[in-house]
CSV table of C-alpha atoms and ligand atoms in Angstrom, one decimal:
chain,number,residue,atom,x,y,z
A,1,MET,CA,83.2,43.5,32.3
A,2,LEU,CA,84.0,42.1,35.7
A,3,SER,CA,84.3,38.6,34.4
A,4,ASN,CA,87.0,39.8,32.0
A,5,PHE,CA,88.8,42.0,34.6
A,6,GLU,CA,92.5,41.4,34.5
A,7,GLY,CA,93.6,38.9,37.1
A,8,ILE,CA,90.1,37.7,38.0
A,9,LYS,CA,89.6,34.0,38.5
A,10,HIS,CA,86.5,31.9,38.0
A,11,ASN,CA,85.1,29.2,40.2
A,12,GLU,CA,87.9,29.4,42.7
A,13,PRO,CA,87.7,26.7,45.5
A,14,MET,CA,87.4,28.5,48.8
A,15,ASN,CA,89.0,25.6,50.7
A,16,LEU,CA,92.3,26.9,49.3
A,17,HIS,CA,91.7,30.2,51.1
A,18,THR,CA,90.4,29.1,54.5
A,19,THR,CA,92.3,27.6,57.4
A,20,PHE,CA,89.2,25.3,58.0
A,21,ARG,CA,89.9,24.0,54.5
A,22,THR,CA,86.2,23.9,53.6
A,23,GLY,CA,83.9,25.7,51.2
A,24,GLY,CA,82.6,25.5,47.7
A,25,VAL,CA,83.7,27.8,44.9
A,26,ALA,CA,83.6,31.5,44.6
A,27,ASP,CA,82.0,32.5,41.3
A,28,LEU,CA,84.7,35.2,40.9
A,29,PHE,CA,87.8,35.7,42.9
A,30,TYR,CA,90.3,38.6,42.8
A,31,GLU,CA,93.5,39.6,44.8
A,32,PRO,CA,94.2,43.3,44.4
A,33,HIS,CA,97.8,44.5,44.7
A,34,ASP,CA,97.1,48.2,45.5
A,35,ASN,CA,94.4,50.6,46.4
A,36,ASP,CA,93.8,51.4,42.7
A,37,SER,CA,93.1,47.9,41.6
A,38,LEU,CA,90.9,47.4,44.7
A,39,LYS,CA,88.9,50.5,43.8
A,40,ALA,CA,88.6,49.5,40.2
A,41,VAL,CA,87.3,46.0,40.9
A,42,LEU,CA,84.8,47.3,43.5
A,43,ALA,CA,83.6,50.0,41.1
A,44,GLU,CA,83.0,47.3,38.4
A,45,ALA,CA,81.2,45.0,40.8
A,46,LYS,CA,78.9,47.9,41.8
A,47,ASN,CA,78.2,48.8,38.2
A,48,GLU,CA,77.2,45.2,37.5
A,49,ASN,CA,75.3,44.7,40.8
A,50,VAL,CA,77.6,41.8,41.8
A,51,PRO,CA,77.7,41.1,45.5
A,52,VAL,CA,81.1,41.4,47.1
A,53,THR,CA,82.7,39.4,50.0
A,54,VAL,CA,86.0,40.6,51.4
A,55,ILE,CA,88.4,38.1,53.1
A,56,GLY,CA,91.8,38.3,54.6
A,57,ASN,CA,93.7,35.1,55.4
A,58,GLY,CA,90.4,33.1,55.9
A,59,SER,CA,91.4,32.1,59.4
A,60,ASN,CA,88.1,33.0,61.0
A,61,LEU,CA,85.7,31.7,58.3
A,62,LEU,CA,83.5,28.8,57.7
A,63,VAL,CA,82.6,28.9,54.0
A,64,LEU,CA,79.6,26.7,53.2
A,65,ASP,CA,79.7,23.9,50.7
A,66,GLY,CA,77.6,25.7,48.0
A,67,GLY,CA,80.3,28.4,47.8
A,68,ILE,CA,80.0,32.1,47.4
A,69,ARG,CA,78.0,33.9,44.7
A,70,GLY,CA,79.4,37.0,43.2
A,71,LEU,CA,83.0,38.3,43.8
A,72,VAL,CA,85.4,37.4,46.6
A,73,ILE,CA,88.2,39.9,47.1
A,74,LYS,CA,91.1,38.5,49.0
A,75,LEU,CA,93.4,40.9,50.7
A,76,GLY,CA,96.4,38.7,50.9
A,77,LYS,CA,100.1,38.4,50.0
A,78,LYS,CA,99.8,40.8,47.1
A,79,PHE,CA,98.5,43.5,49.5
A,80,SER,CA,100.9,43.0,52.3
A,81,ALA,CA,103.6,45.7,52.3
A,82,SER,CA,104.7,46.7,55.8
A,83,GLU,CA,107.3,49.1,57.2
A,84,THR,CA,108.3,50.7,60.5
A,85,ASP,CA,108.2,54.5,61.0
A,86,GLY,CA,109.9,55.3,64.3
A,87,GLU,CA,107.7,53.6,66.9
A,88,PHE,CA,104.9,53.0,64.4
A,89,VAL,CA,104.3,50.2,62.0
A,90,VAL,CA,102.3,50.8,58.8
A,91,ALA,CA,101.0,47.8,57.0
A,92,GLN,CA,98.7,47.1,54.1
A,93,SER,CA,95.7,45.1,55.4
A,94,GLY,CA,96.8,41.8,53.8
A,95,ALA,CA,100.0,41.7,55.8
A,96,LEU,CA,99.9,38.7,58.2
A,97,MET,CA,99.8,39.4,61.9
A,98,SER,CA,102.9,37.1,62.3
A,99,GLN,CA,104.8,39.0,59.6
A,100,VAL,CA,104.1,42.3,61.3
A,101,ALA,CA,105.0,40.9,64.7
A,102,MET,CA,108.4,39.8,63.4
A,103,LEU,CA,108.9,43.2,61.6
A,104,ALA,CA,108.3,44.9,65.0
A,105,TYR,CA,110.6,42.5,66.8
A,106,ASN,CA,113.4,43.1,64.3
A,107,ALA,CA,113.0,46.9,64.8
A,108,GLY,CA,113.1,46.5,68.5
A,109,LEU,CA,109.4,47.5,68.9
A,110,GLY,CA,107.3,45.8,71.7
A,111,GLY,CA,103.6,45.6,72.2
A,112,PHE,CA,102.6,43.3,69.2
A,113,GLU,CA,104.0,40.0,70.6
A,114,PHE,CA,100.5,38.7,71.3
A,115,ALA,CA,99.7,38.7,67.5
A,116,GLN,CA,102.6,36.4,66.4
A,117,GLY,CA,100.5,33.2,66.6
A,118,ILE,CA,97.2,34.6,65.3
A,119,PRO,CA,97.1,33.3,61.7
A,120,GLY,CA,95.2,36.2,60.2
A,121,SER,CA,95.9,39.4,58.3
A,122,VAL,CA,96.1,42.7,60.1
A,123,GLY,CA,93.0,43.8,58.3
A,124,GLY,CA,91.1,40.8,59.5
A,125,GLY,CA,92.7,41.2,62.9
A,126,LEU,CA,91.4,44.8,63.1
A,127,TYR,CA,87.9,43.8,61.8
A,128,MET,CA,87.7,41.1,64.5
A,129,ASN,CA,89.7,43.1,67.2
A,130,ALA,CA,91.7,39.9,67.4
A,131,GLY,CA,93.6,39.3,70.6
A,132,ALA,CA,95.5,36.8,72.7
A,133,TYR,CA,97.4,36.5,76.0
A,134,GLY,CA,96.2,39.8,77.4
A,135,GLY,CA,96.8,41.9,74.2
A,136,GLU,CA,94.4,42.9,71.4
A,137,MET,CA,94.3,45.1,68.3
A,138,LYS,CA,92.6,47.8,70.4
A,139,ASP,CA,95.7,48.3,72.4
A,140,VAL,CA,98.0,49.0,69.5
A,141,ILE,CA,96.0,50.5,66.7
A,142,GLN,CA,96.5,54.2,66.1
A,143,SER,CA,94.6,54.6,62.9
A,144,ALA,CA,93.5,52.8,59.8
A,145,GLU,CA,92.5,53.6,56.2
A,146,TYR,CA,89.4,52.0,54.7
A,147,LEU,CA,87.7,52.2,51.3
A,148,LYS,CA,84.0,52.8,51.0
A,149,ASP,CA,82.0,54.0,48.0
A,150,GLY,CA,85.2,54.7,46.0
A,151,MET,CA,86.7,56.9,48.7
A,152,ILE,CA,89.6,56.2,51.1
A,153,TYR,CA,88.9,57.4,54.7
A,154,THR,CA,91.2,57.6,57.7
A,155,ILE,CA,89.7,56.6,61.0
A,156,ASN,CA,91.3,57.0,64.4
A,157,ALA,CA,91.4,54.3,67.0
A,158,GLY,CA,88.9,56.1,69.3
A,159,ASP,CA,86.3,56.0,66.6
A,160,MET,CA,86.6,52.3,65.8
A,161,LYS,CA,84.2,51.1,68.5
A,162,LEU,CA,86.6,48.3,69.4
A,163,SER,CA,85.5,45.8,72.0
A,164,TYR,CA,85.7,42.0,72.4
A,165,ARG,CA,85.8,40.7,68.8
A,166,LYS,CA,83.9,43.8,67.6
A,167,SER,CA,84.7,46.8,65.5
A,168,ILE,CA,83.0,49.6,63.6
A,169,PHE,CA,83.9,47.8,60.3
A,170,MET,CA,81.2,45.2,61.1
A,171,GLU,CA,78.7,48.1,60.8
A,172,ASN,CA,80.1,50.4,58.1
A,173,GLY,CA,81.0,47.8,55.5
A,174,GLY,CA,84.3,49.6,54.8
A,175,VAL,CA,87.2,47.6,53.3
A,176,ILE,CA,90.3,48.1,55.5
A,177,THR,CA,93.2,48.9,53.3
A,178,SER,CA,96.0,49.8,55.8
A,179,VAL,CA,96.7,50.0,59.5
A,180,ARG,CA,99.0,52.1,61.6
A,181,LEU,CA,100.1,50.6,64.9
A,182,LYS,CA,101.7,52.5,67.8
A,183,LEU,CA,104.3,50.3,69.5
A,184,TYR,CA,107.1,51.1,71.9
A,185,ARG,CA,110.8,50.7,72.1
A,186,ASP,CA,111.8,47.6,73.9
A,187,ASN,CA,114.6,45.2,74.4
A,188,LYS,CA,114.7,42.6,71.6
A,189,GLU,CA,115.5,39.8,73.9
A,190,GLU,CA,112.4,40.5,76.0
A,191,ILE,CA,110.3,40.8,72.9
A,192,LEU,CA,111.5,37.4,71.6
A,193,ALA,CA,111.1,35.8,75.1
A,194,LYS,CA,107.4,36.9,75.1
A,195,ILE,CA,106.9,35.6,71.5
A,196,ASN,CA,108.4,32.3,72.4
A,197,ASP,CA,106.4,32.0,75.6
A,198,PHE,CA,103.1,32.6,73.7
A,199,LYS,CA,104.2,30.2,71.0
A,200,CYS,CA,104.9,27.4,73.6
A,201,ARG,CA,101.5,28.0,75.3
A,202,ARG,CA,99.7,27.8,71.9
A,203,VAL,CA,101.5,24.6,70.8
A,204,SER,CA,100.8,22.9,74.1
A,205,LYS,CA,97.1,23.9,74.3
A,206,GLN,CA,95.8,24.2,70.8
A,207,PRO,CA,95.3,21.5,68.1
A,208,LEU,CA,97.5,23.3,65.6
A,209,GLU,CA,98.2,20.1,63.7
A,210,PHE,CA,94.6,20.1,62.4
A,211,ALA,CA,92.7,22.5,60.2
A,212,SER,CA,90.4,24.8,62.1
A,213,ALA,CA,89.3,28.4,62.4
A,214,GLY,CA,90.6,28.8,65.9
A,215,SER,CA,88.1,29.3,68.8
A,216,THR,CA,84.8,28.3,67.3
A,217,PHE,CA,82.8,30.2,69.9
A,218,LYS,CA,83.1,33.6,71.6
A,219,ARG,CA,83.9,33.7,75.3
A,220,PRO,CA,80.5,34.0,77.0
A,221,GLU,CA,80.6,36.5,79.8
A,222,GLY,CA,81.8,34.9,83.0
A,223,TYR,CA,82.7,31.6,81.4
A,224,PHE,CA,85.1,29.9,79.0
A,225,ALA,CA,83.5,28.2,76.0
A,226,GLY,CA,86.1,25.4,76.0
A,227,ALA,CA,85.4,24.6,79.7
A,228,LEU,CA,81.6,24.6,79.1
A,229,ILE,CA,82.0,22.3,76.1
A,230,GLU,CA,84.2,19.9,78.0
A,231,GLN,CA,81.9,19.9,81.1
A,232,ALA,CA,79.0,18.9,78.7
A,233,GLY,CA,81.0,15.8,77.8
A,234,LEU,CA,81.6,16.9,74.2
A,235,LYS,CA,85.4,16.5,73.9
A,236,GLY,CA,86.0,14.2,70.9
A,237,LYS,CA,82.3,14.4,69.7
A,238,ASN,CA,82.3,14.2,65.9
A,239,VAL,CA,80.0,14.6,62.9
A,240,GLY,CA,81.9,12.9,60.0
A,241,ALA,CA,85.4,14.4,59.9
A,242,ALA,CA,84.4,17.4,62.0
A,243,GLU,CA,85.4,16.9,65.6
A,244,VAL,CA,85.4,18.8,68.9
A,245,SER,CA,89.2,18.8,69.6
A,246,GLN,CA,90.4,16.4,72.3
A,247,LYS,CA,93.2,18.8,73.0
A,248,HIS,CA,91.1,22.0,73.4
A,249,ALA,CA,87.3,21.7,73.4
A,250,GLY,CA,86.9,25.3,72.3
A,251,PHE,CA,88.2,24.3,68.8
A,252,ILE,CA,86.2,22.3,66.3
A,253,ILE,CA,88.7,20.7,63.9
A,254,ASN,CA,88.6,19.3,60.5
A,255,ARG,CA,90.3,15.9,60.7
A,256,GLY,CA,90.6,15.8,56.9
A,257,GLY,CA,87.9,16.2,54.3
A,258,ALA,CA,85.1,17.5,56.6
A,259,THR,CA,82.3,19.3,54.8
A,260,ALA,CA,81.0,22.7,56.1
A,261,LYS,CA,77.7,20.9,56.6
A,262,GLU,CA,79.3,18.5,59.1
A,263,ILE,CA,81.0,21.3,60.9
A,264,LEU,CA,77.7,23.3,61.1
A,265,GLU,CA,75.9,20.3,62.4
A,266,LEU,CA,78.5,19.8,65.1
A,267,ILE,CA,78.3,23.5,66.0
A,268,GLU,CA,74.5,23.2,66.5
A,269,ILE,CA,75.0,20.0,68.6
A,270,VAL,CA,77.5,21.8,70.8
A,271,LYS,CA,75.3,24.9,71.2
A,272,GLU,CA,72.2,22.7,72.2
A,273,THR,CA,74.1,20.5,74.5
A,274,VAL,CA,75.9,23.3,76.3
A,275,TYR,CA,72.6,25.2,76.7
A,276,LYS,CA,70.9,22.1,78.2
A,277,ASP,CA,73.9,21.4,80.4
A,278,ALA,CA,74.8,24.9,81.7
A,279,GLY,CA,72.1,27.2,80.5
A,280,VAL,CA,74.6,29.2,78.4
A,281,MET,CA,73.9,29.9,74.7
A,282,LEU,CA,77.2,30.0,72.8
A,283,GLU,CA,77.6,32.3,70.0
A,284,THR,CA,80.0,31.5,67.1
A,285,GLU,CA,83.1,33.7,66.8
A,286,VAL,CA,83.7,32.1,63.4
A,287,LYS,CA,82.0,33.9,60.5
A,288,ILE,CA,79.8,31.6,58.5
A,289,ILE,CA,79.5,32.7,54.9
A,290,GLY,CA,78.3,31.4,51.5
A,291,GLU,CA,75.5,29.1,50.5
A,292,GLU,CA,74.6,25.6,51.8
B,1,FAD,C1,94.8,28.1,64.9
B,1,FAD,C2,94.1,29.4,65.0
B,1,FAD,C3,94.4,30.2,66.1
B,1,FAD,C4,93.7,31.4,66.3
B,1,FAD,N1,94.0,32.2,67.4
B,1,FAD,C5,93.3,33.3,67.6
B,1,FAD,C6,93.6,34.2,68.7
B,1,FAD,O1,94.4,33.8,69.6
B,1,FAD,N2,92.9,35.3,68.9
B,1,FAD,C7,92.0,35.7,67.9
B,1,FAD,O2,91.4,36.8,68.1
B,1,FAD,N3,91.7,35.0,66.8
B,1,FAD,C8,92.4,33.8,66.6
B,1,FAD,N4,92.1,33.1,65.5
B,1,FAD,C9,91.1,33.5,64.6
B,1,FAD,C10,91.6,34.4,63.4
B,1,FAD,O3,92.9,34.2,63.1
B,1,FAD,C11,91.4,35.9,63.7
B,1,FAD,O4,90.0,36.2,63.9
B,1,FAD,C12,91.9,36.8,62.6
B,1,FAD,O5,92.0,38.1,63.0
B,1,FAD,C13,91.1,36.7,61.3
B,1,FAD,O6,91.9,37.4,60.3
B,1,FAD,P1,91.8,36.9,58.7
B,1,FAD,O7,92.7,37.8,57.9
B,1,FAD,O8,92.1,35.5,58.6
B,1,FAD,O9,90.3,37.3,58.4
B,1,FAD,P2,89.2,36.3,57.7
B,1,FAD,O10,89.0,35.1,58.4
B,1,FAD,O11,89.6,36.3,56.2
B,1,FAD,O12,87.9,37.3,57.8
B,1,FAD,C14,87.3,37.5,59.1
B,1,FAD,C15,86.3,38.6,58.9
B,1,FAD,O13,87.0,39.8,58.7
B,1,FAD,C16,86.6,40.5,57.5
B,1,FAD,N5,87.8,41.1,56.9
B,1,FAD,C17,89.0,40.5,56.7
B,1,FAD,N6,89.8,41.4,56.1
B,1,FAD,C18,89.2,42.5,56.0
B,1,FAD,C19,89.5,43.8,55.5
B,1,FAD,N7,90.7,44.1,55.0
B,1,FAD,N8,88.5,44.8,55.5
B,1,FAD,C20,87.3,44.5,56.0
B,1,FAD,N9,86.9,43.3,56.5
B,1,FAD,C21,87.8,42.4,56.5
B,1,FAD,C22,85.9,39.4,56.7
B,1,FAD,O14,85.0,39.9,55.8
B,1,FAD,C23,85.4,38.5,57.8
B,1,FAD,O15,84.1,38.9,58.2
B,1,FAD,C24,92.8,31.9,65.3
B,1,FAD,C25,92.5,31.1,64.2
B,1,FAD,C26,93.2,29.9,64.0
B,1,FAD,C27,93.0,29.1,62.8
């Protein structure tokens, strides 16, 4: 029985697992530690017809206040082994982007500096084709393994359909279990200088002192979401404790205790207002999941 599966938790508050700090409870919650435990829990869920939601570090999620029915599988700390292999880095999908960036730095491998400040896992990063400061997962991924219908498959970068915040995993429903990144030998001082430069830029521009899920909206072609939102006069606009950041209008922040309902309402206000003001319909980058 899934509900008696070793290590499974019941009624787990999702605000503990999302950087937005919102969300009701997940009926069932499990953190696998290897491919076998992941396979076993997925097989049991399938047997019992229990819906499954996979998350990484929860840094691109708005979980609604009614929580998530069925099973949430978190690929996190317990699923985060990573190592270098020559110019490659191999990591389990729960490894944090920052952890892998520092592993690469320590090994004198360049190319992954952009990822240091992205607070997600490498699995979530690949799923989203996360990127920053001119780099993205697409540039460094060589191959990945994913689990589907009880089988582990290897997929090469060229088959992943990676484009701006898109990947094939959004279509095929596979659970990414590991990634293999191809980096290059570089001078450690230069790697560190890039990491520090990106860090300074983030700290000066982004509201990192508040809970958020990063950029709330995707970049519309030919525009910047933050600039459109600012032009529409929405900086500082709030619904309860949800607020359009004063520091960076592209971020909706949780000033403390915001409900997902408040954040959703603010998202809708921003979309409507920007559409009226500039004729551009914003699309959320943040994935909205769960029940109202
Ligand atoms: C302060 C802040 C700054 C940010 N800056 C950036 C930035 O510069 N660039 C950027 O691109 N993003 C940024 N983000 C957003 C976020 O960090 C990225 O989208 C990140 O890649 C999400 O990874 P995650 O592990 O947190 O995924 P989650 O948020 O847990 O999940 C995101 C999606 O990925 C899926 N998923 C996660 N893991 C797996 C897996 N192993 N297999 C299959 N599907 C999976 C989930 O089902 C979900 O649909 C920022 C967020 C914050 C809070």
